[in-house]
Amino acid sequence: MKTCEAIAAKICPTCGGEIPRDISFQQCPRCLLELCCLPPAAPVPEAESASKHFIQGVPFGDYEILERLGHGGMGVVYKARQRSLDRIVALKSVRMGDLASPADLARFRREAEAAAKLDHPRIVPIYEVGEHEANPFLVMRYIPGWSLAEKLPEFTNASDVRAGQIQSARILATMARAVHYAHGRGVLHRDLKPSNILLDRDLEPYLSDFGIAQLADQESALTQTAELIGTPSYMSPEQAAGKRVDCRADIYSLGAILYEILTGRPPFQGARPVETLRQVIHDEPLNPRAINCRSDPELSIVALKCIDKDPARRYPTAIAFAEDLERWLRREPVLAHAPSPALRARRWLARNPLLALLIAGLVVGITVTSYLLVRTQEEQRRKSIALAILRTESARQLQEIWDSPKPFFAIRSETLAAMAGREPVRFPGNETRLTLAFVVQGNPLDRVLGAASLLQYVEIQMKSASPTATRLDLRIYKRQAEAILDFIAGDVDFLQMNAREYVEAKASHIGVKPLLLGISSTAADGETGDTAVLFTRKDSGVERVADARGRSMLFGREDSTLTYWAKVHLANAGITQRDMGKVSYLGDAPRQSLSDSHDALGNPYSDMTPVDAVVHGRFDIAVVREVRFRQVAERHELVAIGRFRDSGYMIAGQPALSATAAEKFRNTLAQLNDRQMLQTFTGFPKQFAPCSDSDFDDVRHNLTAAIRFDSNETPK
């Protein structure tokens, strides 16, 4: 990757080459190819949070947990009994439980969405999607038996070699037809591997785990993380390199499973994930018969066709792969047994001797052209490998920095594009650099990679509106207060903040520029913010806001506008913090089940946490968005005692920002309608609208009331 000429270069200590300063580590991309010395990543300790909500023998709703079956990277699976139908089911919950980030919850919801599109006898069906104590769960059909990963050694090392290979071919042909069905419904699995193929007692196979599936009509930023999407040993080269994938990526994974059945190991398997990634992208697989001489020759060719580096040379569909396996089972010739190019050429020459003489005259020119083309392709392949390893290494270093005391992580536009597997946009002439900042809630890798498409789009649009190109660098902060201080100091050009934070920043520095106001995805037409309610239980004895004296109150997060307007509402009713029995904020207490301790709260990112707090009697009053309140009020016998409109989030420009840059940025985001790019912003707005300082007069005028509530001053 090349940066603009004004950027000075560092020297690689390994080879002496130049390293652009925006690369955060101390090796050039070429030397990263030799990356072998990094220790394997430490295993993530098994999360205990989910098990606190799903306890063996303790019924919840219509289900009773019988035992825990296992866990994966995202979920924990339990064996449970559905009491109303007296049947055994499998219940899957988010592994991190209350510690789950918004991205974890969104991925879990996407698994339900993908499986809901599918109704096939060989795909494990989902019976129900629910939520227990603010923790989502899926109820699926229970398949008693094994996974293919458990039975695979028996097939590979069977004393009757052909019988084992026949059984394996039947299983994979059945799974290929199920995968083809999913492709026809617009669902790519993207994580096919032996452990995701379940076998019942009769060795009938079933396809499971659509946790990282991609829907054809969606390409969520949630799936574009620096953590490898899929399992490296079964991942296609285009998927490993972060490129766009289609159904042939799943065909590659099916071929990798067949390869492992024939040989006892996957096609590529390094000591570390980064080494496996290098092999998948760069190396050619060995013929299965070179590893296990008992491998069937035709099945070996079928497997190699599936795992060809070029997707165009694989089977075009999963059904084509299934049909070739079925030909083999019927002892018919398989299509993968096509004649070699050399044999086809000799036969053609024998049929067309005169035309062959004409072609001979072009051999020299074709040879030279081919040589130059091969050199170009080889250079491109090396570049792709370097970019893929660069992305993985940058993500690892980002996590290390995020765990350090440093308040933010900065990344230049070109490096961000490389981490996301994109080619940086090249602009001719001079460039202006600006910085956009976010405060991260949850996984910082998700936010960094999710911002890549957004920043590239803004750069291109701003360049089209001006002769001078603009580069947008990214900063992600751990805390909003530190981001605002750097913003006012001029270190950050654009910052997303809520309305109250803007009013306070404007008061401390009058030059702060209001640019855009986020319009909530659930806001009514003509409005920008959500309606929120103060609510309580019907039997609490609280009928209006004035009855809140002496009662306990759970606000939202302390720095949120939801909390700000709730305080204004209470202060206007003559109530201060001193008048209430107990006041708490989401995020103050440990994040665990409400049933574990009197003061514990659930996931602060979930709208169900304040509802559960009131329903379980931990607090008398809480505040929540009205959309969620309407969904649960009747079932839990809740009643609203006050309503107000939350003012939401906005984007401001720093005081020294030029009027031209501010206007170009404002116009670009105001025209943005891509919902996936808009997910990058806090609050997930459906669009942005230009704003002015007068749009925040209501917040400014009520600031005294909020201060009065906190300072316990009675109104005069």
XYZ file of C-alpha atoms in Angstrom:
716
model
C 0.000 0.000 0.000
C 1.296 3.439 -0.955
C 0.488 6.621 0.874
C 0.844 10.243 -0.255
C 4.405 11.432 -0.869
C 4.307 13.865 2.033
C 4.353 10.948 4.503
C 7.858 10.094 5.635
C 8.798 6.413 5.788
C 10.283 4.274 8.542
C 12.862 1.534 7.879
C 12.028 -2.169 8.253
C 14.607 -3.671 10.668
C 14.419 -7.039 8.843
C 14.977 -6.142 5.187
C 15.808 -2.409 5.268
C 12.773 -1.489 3.163
C 10.561 1.519 3.770
C 7.444 1.333 5.984
C 4.779 4.082 5.668
C 4.252 5.813 9.005
C 0.545 5.015 9.073
C 1.365 1.288 9.560
C 1.338 0.749 13.306
C 3.849 -2.123 13.510
C 7.547 -2.305 12.720
C 7.719 -4.601 9.678
C 7.013 -4.085 5.999
C 4.266 -6.139 4.288
C 6.864 -8.351 2.532
C 8.446 -9.355 5.842
C 5.016 -10.149 7.235
C 4.985 -13.098 4.851
C 7.671 -14.638 7.044
C 5.614 -14.001 10.186
C 6.136 -17.146 12.219
C 7.414 -15.983 15.587
C 4.208 -14.704 17.148
C 2.917 -16.934 19.967
C -0.539 -18.450 19.485
C -3.369 -16.323 20.801
C -4.269 -17.113 24.400
C -7.533 -19.080 24.649
C -10.518 -17.063 25.700
C -11.725 -18.251 29.141
C -15.152 -19.844 29.050
C -17.766 -17.247 29.895
C -19.870 -17.936 32.955
C -22.418 -15.191 32.361
C -24.787 -17.197 30.154
C -24.954 -20.139 32.594
C -26.335 -17.856 35.308
C -29.493 -17.379 33.253
C -29.981 -20.986 32.163
C -29.608 -23.277 35.206
C -30.033 -27.031 35.038
C -33.339 -28.132 36.566
C -34.690 -24.573 36.937
C -37.662 -23.978 34.569
C -38.049 -20.696 32.735
C -41.074 -19.997 30.562
C -41.963 -23.185 28.689
C -38.501 -24.759 29.043
C -36.415 -26.692 31.536
C -32.643 -27.052 31.118
C -31.506 -30.693 31.314
C -27.775 -30.399 30.589
C -25.223 -28.364 28.703
C -24.199 -29.976 25.399
C -21.299 -27.697 24.455
C -20.227 -24.253 23.376
C -18.632 -22.478 20.431
C -17.148 -19.062 19.688
C -20.493 -17.285 20.047
C -23.079 -19.562 21.670
C -23.720 -22.118 24.412
C -26.018 -25.055 23.549
C -28.176 -26.827 26.133
C -30.355 -29.890 26.051
C -33.767 -28.811 27.301
C -37.354 -30.050 27.609
C -40.284 -28.064 26.206
C -42.878 -28.652 28.870
C -46.031 -27.801 26.908
C -45.246 -30.348 24.144
C -43.166 -32.702 26.343
C -40.365 -32.873 23.781
C -36.599 -32.612 23.960
C -35.088 -29.605 22.189
C -31.706 -27.895 21.832
C -31.530 -24.377 23.285
C -28.765 -21.991 22.198
C -27.948 -18.742 24.034
C -25.336 -16.013 23.553
C -22.175 -17.358 25.159
C -21.211 -14.048 26.777
C -24.710 -13.561 28.262
C -24.972 -10.157 29.903
C -21.446 -9.332 28.668
C -22.540 -9.562 25.043
C -21.815 -6.473 22.940
C -24.329 -5.015 20.448
C -22.413 -6.827 17.671
C -22.745 -10.191 19.495
C -26.497 -9.671 19.873
C -26.843 -8.650 16.224
C -24.954 -11.755 15.025
C -27.203 -13.944 17.192
C -30.312 -12.317 15.706
C -28.877 -12.874 12.224
C -28.553 -16.636 12.844
C -32.282 -16.744 13.588
C -33.002 -14.640 10.498
C -30.937 -16.916 8.240
C -32.433 -20.147 9.620
C -35.955 -18.691 9.369
C -35.527 -18.517 5.567
C -34.861 -22.256 5.404
C -37.286 -25.184 5.637
C -35.375 -28.308 4.621
C -35.408 -31.778 6.193
C -31.598 -31.790 6.426
C -31.220 -28.334 7.985
C -31.743 -28.144 11.747
C -34.928 -26.055 12.149
C -35.452 -23.270 14.679
C -38.693 -23.648 16.615
C -38.661 -20.405 18.592
C -36.684 -17.209 19.187
C -37.041 -15.768 22.699
C -35.420 -13.665 25.395
C -34.866 -14.581 29.051
C -33.703 -11.897 31.503
C -32.495 -9.693 28.618
C -30.562 -12.654 27.105
C -31.767 -13.929 23.697
C -32.032 -17.646 22.942
C -32.932 -19.945 20.036
C -34.872 -23.210 20.381
C -33.909 -25.808 17.770
C -34.571 -29.430 16.989
C -32.463 -31.762 19.149
C -30.372 -34.238 17.114
C -29.182 -37.116 19.343
C -25.958 -38.584 18.018
C -22.615 -37.100 17.005
C -21.015 -34.437 14.902
C -19.142 -35.444 11.749
C -15.954 -34.263 13.499
C -16.432 -37.028 16.100
C -17.088 -39.760 13.538
C -14.563 -38.596 10.922
C -11.614 -40.729 12.212
C -13.814 -43.842 11.916
C -14.544 -43.080 8.239
C -10.899 -42.268 7.442
C -9.360 -45.261 9.229
C -12.092 -47.828 8.571
C -10.808 -51.359 7.973
C -13.136 -51.523 4.968
C -11.812 -48.447 3.173
C -14.461 -48.305 0.437
C -17.321 -48.745 2.928
C -16.053 -45.763 4.926
C -15.655 -43.653 1.798
C -19.133 -44.641 0.546
C -20.678 -43.575 3.851
C -18.758 -40.275 3.743
C -19.766 -39.571 0.122
C -23.436 -40.183 0.955
C -23.270 -37.789 3.901
C -21.559 -35.054 1.877
C -23.913 -35.475 -1.100
C -26.876 -35.048 1.251
C -25.277 -31.979 2.852
C -24.440 -30.498 -0.559
C -28.110 -30.697 -1.528
C -29.065 -28.949 1.737
C -26.453 -26.254 1.063
C -27.777 -25.832 -2.493
C -31.261 -25.340 -1.031
C -29.903 -22.621 1.298
C -28.144 -20.927 -1.632
C -31.416 -20.907 -3.531
C -32.971 -19.029 -0.611
C -30.194 -16.413 -0.617
C -28.218 -17.798 2.382
C -24.460 -18.493 2.367
C -23.339 -20.591 5.351
C -19.641 -19.461 5.327
C -18.622 -21.797 8.194
C -19.076 -25.331 6.860
C -16.879 -27.736 8.812
C -17.210 -31.229 10.328
C -18.404 -29.946 13.725
C -21.348 -28.147 12.068
C -22.657 -31.343 10.436
C -24.665 -33.396 12.950
C -25.298 -37.145 12.589
C -28.210 -38.926 14.237
C -28.118 -42.530 15.498
C -28.687 -43.792 11.938
C -25.830 -41.585 10.622
C -28.293 -39.354 8.790
C -26.713 -35.870 8.491
C -28.136 -32.441 9.405
C -26.662 -28.987 8.755
C -26.464 -26.570 11.710
C -24.976 -23.300 12.989
C -25.782 -20.365 10.675
C -24.167 -17.923 13.162
C -22.019 -16.163 10.524
C -24.224 -16.818 7.517
C -24.566 -14.042 4.941
C -27.942 -13.204 3.446
C -27.861 -12.334 -0.235
C -29.792 -9.097 0.325
C -27.584 -7.976 3.221
C -23.894 -7.389 3.836
C -23.800 -6.235 7.461
C -20.751 -4.510 8.861
C -21.119 -6.898 11.779
C -19.608 -9.684 9.723
C -16.623 -7.647 8.527
C -14.396 -7.955 11.570
C -10.666 -8.539 11.770
C -11.403 -11.831 13.514
C -11.423 -14.375 10.652
C -15.015 -14.963 9.569
C -15.138 -18.758 9.476
C -12.623 -21.467 10.370
C -9.238 -20.962 8.629
C -8.657 -24.621 7.645
C -12.006 -24.795 5.795
C -12.080 -21.231 4.506
C -11.849 -20.412 0.802
C -8.948 -18.176 -0.365
C -11.312 -15.339 -1.312
C -12.975 -15.484 2.108
C -9.598 -15.536 3.882
C -8.500 -12.481 1.885
C -11.628 -10.533 2.883
C -13.060 -10.437 -0.634
C -16.703 -10.741 -1.631
C -17.807 -14.399 -1.626
C -20.579 -16.376 -3.317
C -21.887 -19.943 -3.168
C -18.529 -21.303 -4.381
C -16.987 -20.425 -0.993
C -19.309 -23.019 0.605
C -18.393 -25.508 -2.149
C -14.724 -25.000 -1.215
C -15.564 -25.827 2.423
C -17.424 -29.002 1.411
C -14.387 -30.054 -0.620
C -12.105 -29.360 2.350
C -14.285 -31.667 4.487
C -14.059 -34.405 1.821
C -10.278 -33.861 1.676
C -10.034 -34.346 5.465
C -12.144 -37.538 5.305
C -9.791 -38.950 2.667
C -6.527 -37.939 4.366
C -7.296 -37.473 8.064
C -6.371 -33.772 7.999
C -7.620 -30.531 6.371
C -5.966 -29.279 3.147
C -4.118 -26.568 5.093
C -3.242 -26.558 8.769
C -0.530 -24.361 10.273
C 0.768 -24.041 13.821
C -0.960 -20.651 14.098
C -4.036 -19.151 12.434
C -1.876 -16.640 10.550
C 0.199 -19.505 9.091
C -2.964 -21.348 8.058
C -4.194 -18.125 6.439
C -0.944 -17.834 4.463
C -1.236 -21.430 3.256
C -4.899 -21.047 2.220
C -4.135 -17.954 0.135
C -0.720 -18.954 -1.244
C -0.058 -22.713 -1.241
C -1.416 -25.461 -3.488
C -2.874 -28.532 -1.730
C -1.237 -31.937 -2.026
C -3.074 -34.691 -3.840
C -4.916 -36.707 -1.151
C -3.275 -39.892 -2.452
C 0.144 -38.389 -1.656
C -0.936 -38.288 2.014
C -3.087 -41.424 2.193
C -2.512 -43.968 -0.560
C -5.850 -45.628 0.297
C -7.757 -42.527 -0.885
C -10.014 -43.236 -3.842
C -8.506 -41.635 -7.006
C -11.793 -40.223 -8.300
C -12.844 -38.817 -4.897
C -9.392 -37.236 -4.648
C -9.952 -35.410 -7.959
C -13.450 -34.336 -6.823
C -11.976 -32.889 -3.623
C -9.207 -31.048 -5.506
C -11.736 -29.560 -7.940
C -13.724 -28.165 -4.982
C -10.695 -26.530 -3.355
C -9.227 -24.979 -6.488
C -7.828 -21.511 -5.771
C -9.850 -20.093 -8.677
C -13.603 -20.139 -7.889
C -14.354 -20.372 -11.612
C -12.692 -23.812 -11.752
C -14.728 -25.250 -8.889
C -18.155 -26.814 -9.252
C -20.524 -23.965 -10.191
C -23.174 -25.078 -7.674
C -23.463 -27.334 -4.656
C -25.906 -29.546 -6.564
C -23.242 -30.181 -9.216
C -20.898 -31.379 -6.461
C -23.650 -33.611 -5.010
C -24.403 -35.133 -8.414
C -20.718 -35.954 -9.019
C -20.549 -37.746 -5.652
C -23.708 -39.662 -6.554
C -22.136 -40.668 -9.895
C -19.207 -42.081 -7.946
C -21.596 -43.953 -5.637
C -23.243 -45.495 -8.723
C -19.760 -46.371 -10.057
C -20.220 -43.992 -13.005
C -17.461 -41.665 -14.320
C -17.363 -38.345 -12.494
C -17.222 -35.013 -14.319
C -14.059 -34.061 -12.457
C -12.308 -36.749 -14.516
C -12.148 -34.426 -17.541
C -9.152 -34.897 -19.871
C -6.100 -32.802 -19.129
C -5.489 -29.644 -21.200
C -2.461 -31.290 -22.849
C -4.504 -34.289 -23.997
C -7.303 -32.067 -25.343
C -4.699 -29.985 -27.225
C -3.123 -33.061 -28.876
C -6.503 -34.324 -30.048
C -7.381 -30.908 -31.462
C -4.091 -30.678 -33.367
C -4.728 -34.052 -34.943
C -8.123 -32.851 -36.201
C -6.925 -29.389 -37.394
C -3.340 -29.632 -38.823
C -3.575 -26.543 -41.083
C -4.916 -24.291 -38.338
C -2.167 -25.607 -36.074
C 0.444 -24.209 -38.489
C -1.130 -20.759 -38.249
C -1.132 -20.941 -34.469
C 2.554 -21.889 -34.466
C 3.360 -18.483 -35.942
C 1.789 -16.813 -32.897
C 3.616 -18.878 -30.294
C 6.431 -16.393 -29.714
C 4.094 -13.457 -29.245
C 1.793 -15.431 -26.965
C 4.766 -16.647 -24.945
C 5.999 -13.113 -24.309
C 2.517 -11.894 -23.483
C 1.906 -14.817 -21.151
C 5.193 -14.217 -19.371
C 4.311 -10.591 -18.699
C 0.799 -11.569 -17.580
C 2.144 -14.202 -15.182
C 4.507 -11.681 -13.650
C 1.646 -9.235 -13.160
C -0.582 -11.886 -11.580
C 2.220 -13.057 -9.309
C 2.792 -9.523 -8.084
C -0.913 -9.103 -7.480
C -1.053 -12.402 -5.587
C 1.842 -11.404 -3.344
C 0.154 -8.083 -2.688
C -3.100 -9.846 -1.722
C -1.240 -12.104 0.703
C 0.544 -9.130 2.299
C -2.744 -7.241 2.675
C -4.452 -10.235 4.294
C -1.648 -10.699 6.819
C -1.478 -6.934 7.374
C -5.162 -6.952 8.308
C -4.773 -9.797 10.800
C -1.657 -8.334 12.419
C -3.150 -4.829 12.659
C -6.222 -6.253 14.361
C -4.049 -8.039 16.921
C -2.125 -4.879 17.695
C -5.361 -2.887 17.947
C -6.550 -5.245 20.680
C -3.245 -4.854 22.545
C -3.507 -1.057 22.425
C -7.157 -1.197 23.463
C -6.174 -3.117 26.607
C -3.543 -0.463 27.480
C -4.121 2.860 29.342
C -4.012 4.844 26.059
C -7.383 6.664 25.667
C -7.754 6.188 21.909
C -6.564 4.281 18.841
C -5.787 6.252 15.649
C -5.661 4.713 12.186
C -5.053 6.373 8.853
C -7.444 6.055 5.939
C -5.114 3.931 3.786
C -4.340 1.449 6.582
C -8.024 1.130 7.449
C -8.815 0.262 3.827
C -6.107 -2.425 3.828
C -7.386 -3.916 7.095
C -10.838 -4.211 5.520
C -9.380 -5.976 2.458
C -9.945 -2.958 0.193
C -7.671 -1.088 -2.178
C -7.154 2.458 -0.872
C -8.659 5.112 -3.134
C -5.908 6.986 -4.987
C -6.450 10.708 -5.526
C -4.252 12.761 -7.882
C -2.728 15.974 -6.592
C -2.704 17.349 -3.061
C -4.744 15.896 -0.202
C -6.301 17.366 2.936
C -6.509 15.141 6.021
C -9.398 15.298 8.473
C -10.221 13.037 11.429
C -13.553 11.467 12.388
C -13.903 10.123 15.952
C -16.243 7.586 17.559
C -16.644 6.316 21.085
C -16.798 2.515 21.044
C -19.375 0.419 22.881
C -18.414 -3.244 22.595
C -15.778 -4.755 20.303
C -13.401 -2.090 18.881
C -12.560 -4.326 15.887
C -16.199 -4.300 14.765
C -16.289 -0.488 14.866
C -12.979 -0.043 13.030
C -13.803 -2.460 10.208
C -17.408 -1.252 10.013
C -16.180 2.309 9.418
C -14.039 1.375 6.375
C -16.869 1.521 3.815
C -18.278 4.702 5.352
C -14.990 6.626 5.292
C -14.191 5.542 1.742
C -17.659 6.633 0.584
C -17.303 10.047 2.252
C -13.825 10.549 0.732
C -15.086 9.822 -2.790
C -18.156 12.047 -2.438
C -16.186 14.954 -0.957
C -13.631 14.685 -3.790
C -16.411 14.870 -6.404
C -17.591 18.155 -4.861
C -14.148 19.791 -4.760
C -10.892 19.798 -6.755
C -8.955 19.052 -3.548
C -9.091 15.467 -2.267
C -9.904 14.781 1.393
C -8.629 11.827 3.424
C -10.681 10.837 6.478
C -8.615 9.217 9.238
C -10.287 7.446 12.166
C -9.953 7.659 15.927
C -11.842 5.410 18.309
C -12.056 6.439 21.962
C -12.814 4.479 25.097
C -14.629 7.355 26.845
C -16.692 10.252 25.527
C -15.199 12.829 27.933
C -11.679 12.300 26.520
C -12.998 12.464 22.955
C -14.717 15.809 23.632
C -11.556 17.293 25.183
C -9.481 16.345 22.109
C -12.288 17.603 19.856
C -12.328 21.068 21.466
C -8.504 21.124 21.390
C -8.622 20.600 17.602
C -7.110 17.089 17.495
C -10.369 15.695 16.055
C -12.346 17.381 13.252
C -15.713 15.560 13.515
C -17.244 13.908 16.569
C -20.580 12.247 17.252
C -22.099 13.298 20.588
C -25.494 13.599 22.177
C -27.442 16.851 22.378
C -26.514 17.659 25.985
C -22.808 17.089 25.320
C -23.040 19.468 22.353
C -24.701 22.197 24.447
C -22.001 21.904 27.132
C -19.191 21.860 24.518
C -20.698 24.915 22.808
C -20.840 26.726 26.154
C -17.130 26.071 26.777
C -16.071 26.956 23.215
C -18.430 29.013 21.102
C -16.688 27.974 17.868
C -18.045 24.390 17.946
C -20.079 23.851 14.748
C -23.353 21.870 14.698
C -23.461 19.928 11.422
C -25.900 17.028 11.407
C -28.687 15.611 13.538
C -29.339 11.861 13.513
C -32.898 10.762 12.747
C -33.741 7.645 14.754
C -34.874 4.549 12.862
C -37.927 4.323 15.160
C -38.811 8.035 15.215
C -42.166 9.180 13.851
C -42.289 11.042 10.531
C -41.197 14.655 10.954
C -39.423 13.905 14.252
C -35.748 13.239 14.944
C -35.767 11.537 18.360
C -37.576 8.642 20.023
C -40.404 9.020 22.511
C -39.484 7.688 25.964
C -41.576 6.938 29.054
C -41.171 6.922 32.813
C -42.982 3.763 33.930
C -43.775 1.640 36.978
C -45.794 -1.424 37.973
C -49.558 -1.079 38.212
C -49.485 -2.172 41.862
C -46.655 0.204 42.909
C -48.999 2.999 44.047
C -47.254 5.518 41.751
C -49.787 7.189 39.459
C -47.956 10.338 38.330
C -44.458 11.808 38.342
C -45.104 13.760 41.552
C -45.616 10.428 43.380
C -41.949 9.523 42.791
C -40.885 10.997 46.159
C -39.331 8.344 48.354
C -39.289 5.841 45.486
C -36.317 4.122 43.836
C -35.437 5.153 40.275
C -33.339 3.456 37.556
C -32.112 5.901 34.894
C -30.393 5.011 31.597
C -26.644 5.416 31.167
C -25.493 8.423 33.178
C -24.234 10.444 30.179
C -27.251 9.726 27.938
C -29.919 12.201 26.837
C -32.498 9.634 27.941
C -31.305 10.198 31.517
C -31.043 13.956 30.963
C -34.686 14.351 29.892
C -35.908 12.022 32.648
C -34.230 14.310 35.214
C -35.781 17.367 33.561
C -39.201 15.704 33.775
C -38.741 14.961 37.495
C -37.306 18.407 38.290
C -40.254 20.132 36.577
C -42.516 18.134 38.897
C -40.621 19.556 41.889
C -38.574 16.427 42.638
C -34.811 16.339 43.222
C -32.456 13.433 43.772
C -32.637 13.985 47.529
C -36.408 13.444 47.433
C -36.048 9.915 46.019
C -35.290 6.737 47.926
C -32.596 5.322 45.669
C -31.165 6.442 42.319
C -29.046 4.260 40.020
C -27.801 4.282 36.415
C -27.358 1.519 33.849
C -23.708 0.546 33.769
C -23.046 1.406 37.444
C -23.564 -2.063 38.909
C -22.025 -5.419 37.920
C -23.530 -6.836 34.739
C -25.138 -10.086 35.890
C -28.579 -11.600 36.361
C -31.135 -9.588 38.336
C -31.848 -12.744 40.343
C -28.234 -12.993 41.588
C -28.153 -9.944 43.863
C -30.284 -7.032 44.877
C -28.148 -4.393 43.184
C -27.031 -6.257 40.057
C -28.216 -5.058 36.659
C -28.231 -6.747 33.272
C -26.763 -5.748 29.933
C -26.757 -1.904 29.717
C -27.145 -2.141 25.911
C -30.485 -4.007 26.190
C -33.834 -2.199 26.447
C -35.110 -5.139 28.507
C -32.793 -4.409 31.462
C -34.859 -1.482 32.919
C -38.059 -3.464 32.261
C -36.719 -6.464 34.208
C -35.494 -4.177 37.002
C -39.038 -2.867 37.579
C -40.811 -6.190 36.998
C -38.573 -7.955 39.557
C -39.082 -5.163 42.098
C -35.478 -3.936 42.150
C -36.695 -0.427 41.346
C -40.064 1.288 41.540
C -39.595 3.505 38.471
C -37.416 3.319 35.342
C -37.106 4.977 31.948
C -37.214 3.226 28.558
C -38.020 4.011 24.948
C -41.739 3.842 24.215
C -41.311 1.325 21.388
C -40.020 -1.271 23.881
C -42.537 -0.214 26.551
C -45.492 -0.889 24.263
C -44.173 -4.373 23.506
C -44.048 -5.460 27.169
C -46.433 -3.206 29.114
C -49.559 -5.374 28.936
C -47.756 -8.667 29.578
C -45.892 -7.364 32.654
C -48.682 -5.041 33.908
C -46.661 -1.853 33.554
C -48.041 1.688 33.350
C -46.504 4.949 32.057
C -46.495 7.944 34.396
C -44.740 10.418 32.069
C -43.648 10.858 28.451
C -41.010 12.982 26.766
C -39.035 13.098 23.509
C -35.371 12.128 23.573
C -33.134 14.442 21.529
C -30.719 11.710 20.333
C -27.273 12.130 18.721
C -25.661 14.728 16.448
C -22.324 15.314 14.671
C -20.324 18.471 15.360
C -17.287 20.066 13.703
C -14.332 21.329 15.728
C -13.856 25.114 16.131
C -10.919 25.428 13.691
C -12.624 23.439 10.909
C -12.922 25.402 7.680
C -16.404 26.320 6.476
C -15.756 24.590 3.129
C -14.773 21.269 4.717
C -17.701 21.454 7.135
C -20.181 22.080 4.314
C -18.810 19.250 2.109
C -18.970 16.795 5.027
C -22.484 17.944 5.968
C -23.821 17.580 2.422
C -22.226 14.148 1.953
C -23.732 12.585 5.089
C -27.106 14.288 4.577
C -27.393 12.435 1.246
C -26.321 9.055 2.695
C -29.152 6.480 2.690
C -27.143 3.239 2.961
C -28.423 1.516 6.128
C -25.292 -0.636 6.460
C -22.985 2.392 6.492
C -25.298 4.242 8.883
C -24.970 1.327 11.347
C -21.447 2.602 12.025
C -22.882 5.495 14.052
C -24.113 5.204 17.629
C -27.891 4.973 17.786
C -28.153 3.437 14.276
C -29.837 6.476 12.630
C -31.865 5.919 9.472
C -30.414 9.149 8.037
C -28.873 12.521 8.958
C -30.393 15.972 8.547
C -28.487 19.311 8.532
C -28.909 21.195 11.818
C -28.132 24.550 13.401
C -27.506 25.753 16.936
C -31.164 26.754 17.351
C -32.170 23.082 17.078
C -30.726 22.584 20.554
C -32.423 25.534 22.289
C -34.824 23.170 24.051
C -31.907 21.214 25.565
C -30.147 24.441 26.516
C -33.233 25.937 28.192
C -33.836 22.805 30.283
C -30.239 22.405 31.414
C -31.018 24.290 34.631
C -33.746 21.806 35.519
C -31.402 18.819 35.132
C -28.763 20.557 37.252
C -31.416 21.343 39.847
C -32.317 17.655 40.106
C -28.665 16.645 40.681
C -27.890 19.502 43.101
C -31.065 18.928 45.164
C -32.159 22.554 44.813
C -35.871 23.250 45.153
C -37.395 25.510 42.500
C -37.884 29.142 43.449
